[in-house]
């Protein structure tokens, strides 16, 4: 009886210890998974910077892209397969595909295709991938698995993930997932061939869809060390291994955060400053460049502008360019591509580095492109709902041609909205100071209405050079006003930049004898409601 009782106690202890080991494994695995996803999210932000030389990132992303097969470290994963699953070869067999050289490998910050290694267990490699420029669910990506310098398998990645994690969505579809729902996220779980026992280095490459025979894209967490084994390791070893991975990825997380938030934007701004000088030519080719912000689906508004105030005959000394976001999928993307082929010279298409949610960043992107391509005395920003008279604008600007520090528009101010969930909520309201008292509101700096405003050349170039380090706020117009606050500029408040179509007659005049320059339909929030733009162009142009 005593022996049986002792055995039951011993069995209870073992059961309890096994339960603790299982609980610890589950807890640490969840920590590891969270750390993995957070690192993926941060790495995805690197796409938006387009930095060829990542400087101090060399110890992370660049070293991952090249690897070092000669240096064996503690494995991150254990691939345990009993001998009964197949004979153990004495060497690694390749499939006849050349292992890519350093020159053949694109960094994992490629904006086209993305892949990530999740685990290597029991002879299986699992992970996920996507092609950010492909919207069809029939998408197939080709992957190549390399072990110790040999390509051992070619895989087709075509299984669509039905329930992707939020981090997969953020990486593959961008910040605004609602606009990118059609980008399929693919997963894979493929069997690895039998290889000799021991520690190996695995690398995963994705063929570049644009250059399938030339370039490959390295996956995140590649290269990775794993051990091929035939015997189970203890639970203690598994826990110790996972805890070590957590520590390593936490260190990566800290380094990536510092790199992305505090260093990389300033390095990118330095590169932009080298490309964009503050001074243009002494005799600019154009008086003004007007950048018209337009959504992809607003082809009819762009065509109305081309037929009226943005026609070719109007663009002798004032250029009109449409700033169009065409990174989304669906029929609008195809139509914009056709429009670009027909009217390519007047379209500036945004790339993946532009924030989808912040209008201020779209403005900065447009200014960067404009100041690099077109040398003008002034640069204006307009909505595609506006009616503008370029010849009146040139006449208005002529007396100020020697002033280089003008910020022009219909100036205003207003309260900062601090209530979450409210329209125009400003999540960075703390930057504008504290409320004077309970009954008062924080005020935005003086700024021009976002419908139509502009700058002289030096200011536009300064903004273009500083894009990476300028703080963008909830609204485009208040962001621009905040940027102006620290500059020695002259605010030029002119009502001729915000006229209503109801004011076409009688004419609204200024001290310079200039008629209204920019009109909108004050009764309509999405353009000209009562009459088409051609009608107002005739009536307001009299």
PDB file of C-alpha atoms in Angstrom, residues 380-381 393 396-397 406-412 446-455 490-498 518:
ATOM      1  CA  UNK A 380       0.308  76.196 -55.437  1.00  0.00           C
ATOM      2  CA  UNK A 381      -1.833  73.376 -54.044  1.00  0.00           C
ATOM      3  CA  UNK A 393      -2.984  84.439 -60.810  1.00  0.00           C
ATOM      4  CA  UNK A 396      -1.725  89.028 -59.095  1.00  0.00           C
ATOM      5  CA  UNK A 397       1.759  87.600 -58.413  1.00  0.00           C
ATOM      6  CA  UNK A 406       5.383  84.378 -49.179  1.00  0.00           C
ATOM      7  CA  UNK A 407       2.768  81.949 -47.882  1.00  0.00           C
ATOM      8  CA  UNK A 408      -0.420  82.813 -49.799  1.00  0.00           C
ATOM      9  CA  UNK A 409      -4.030  81.859 -49.259  1.00  0.00           C
ATOM     10  CA  UNK A 410      -7.199  82.614 -47.326  1.00  0.00           C
ATOM     11  CA  UNK A 411      -5.825  82.649 -43.794  1.00  0.00           C
ATOM     12  CA  UNK A 412      -7.766  81.421 -40.787  1.00  0.00           C
ATOM     13  CA  UNK A 446      -2.656  80.707 -38.536  1.00  0.00           C
ATOM     14  CA  UNK A 447      -2.970  78.740 -41.761  1.00  0.00           C
ATOM     15  CA  UNK A 448      -4.393  78.963 -45.269  1.00  0.00           C
ATOM     16  CA  UNK A 449      -7.570  77.175 -46.289  1.00  0.00           C
ATOM     17  CA  UNK A 450      -6.722  73.846 -47.905  1.00  0.00           C
ATOM     18  CA  UNK A 451      -8.766  74.504 -51.069  1.00  0.00           C
ATOM     19  CA  UNK A 452      -6.149  76.703 -52.733  1.00  0.00           C
ATOM     20  CA  UNK A 453      -2.871  78.038 -51.327  1.00  0.00           C
ATOM     21  CA  UNK A 454       0.744  78.444 -52.317  1.00  0.00           C
ATOM     22  CA  UNK A 455       4.334  79.357 -51.487  1.00  0.00           C
ATOM     23  CA  UNK A 490       5.117  86.592 -44.692  1.00  0.00           C
ATOM     24  CA  UNK A 491       1.509  85.383 -44.468  1.00  0.00           C
ATOM     25  CA  UNK A 492      -0.440  86.893 -47.340  1.00  0.00           C
ATOM     26  CA  UNK A 493      -4.158  86.683 -46.587  1.00  0.00           C
ATOM     27  CA  UNK A 494      -6.109  87.241 -49.813  1.00  0.00           C
ATOM     28  CA  UNK A 495      -9.822  86.653 -50.341  1.00  0.00           C
ATOM     29  CA  UNK A 496      -9.299  86.241 -54.096  1.00  0.00           C
ATOM     30  CA  UNK A 497      -8.115  82.687 -53.393  1.00  0.00           C
ATOM     31  CA  UNK A 498     -11.408  81.521 -51.849  1.00  0.00           C
ATOM     32  CA  UNK A 518      -9.941  80.674 -57.317  1.00  0.00           C
TER      33      UNK A 518
END
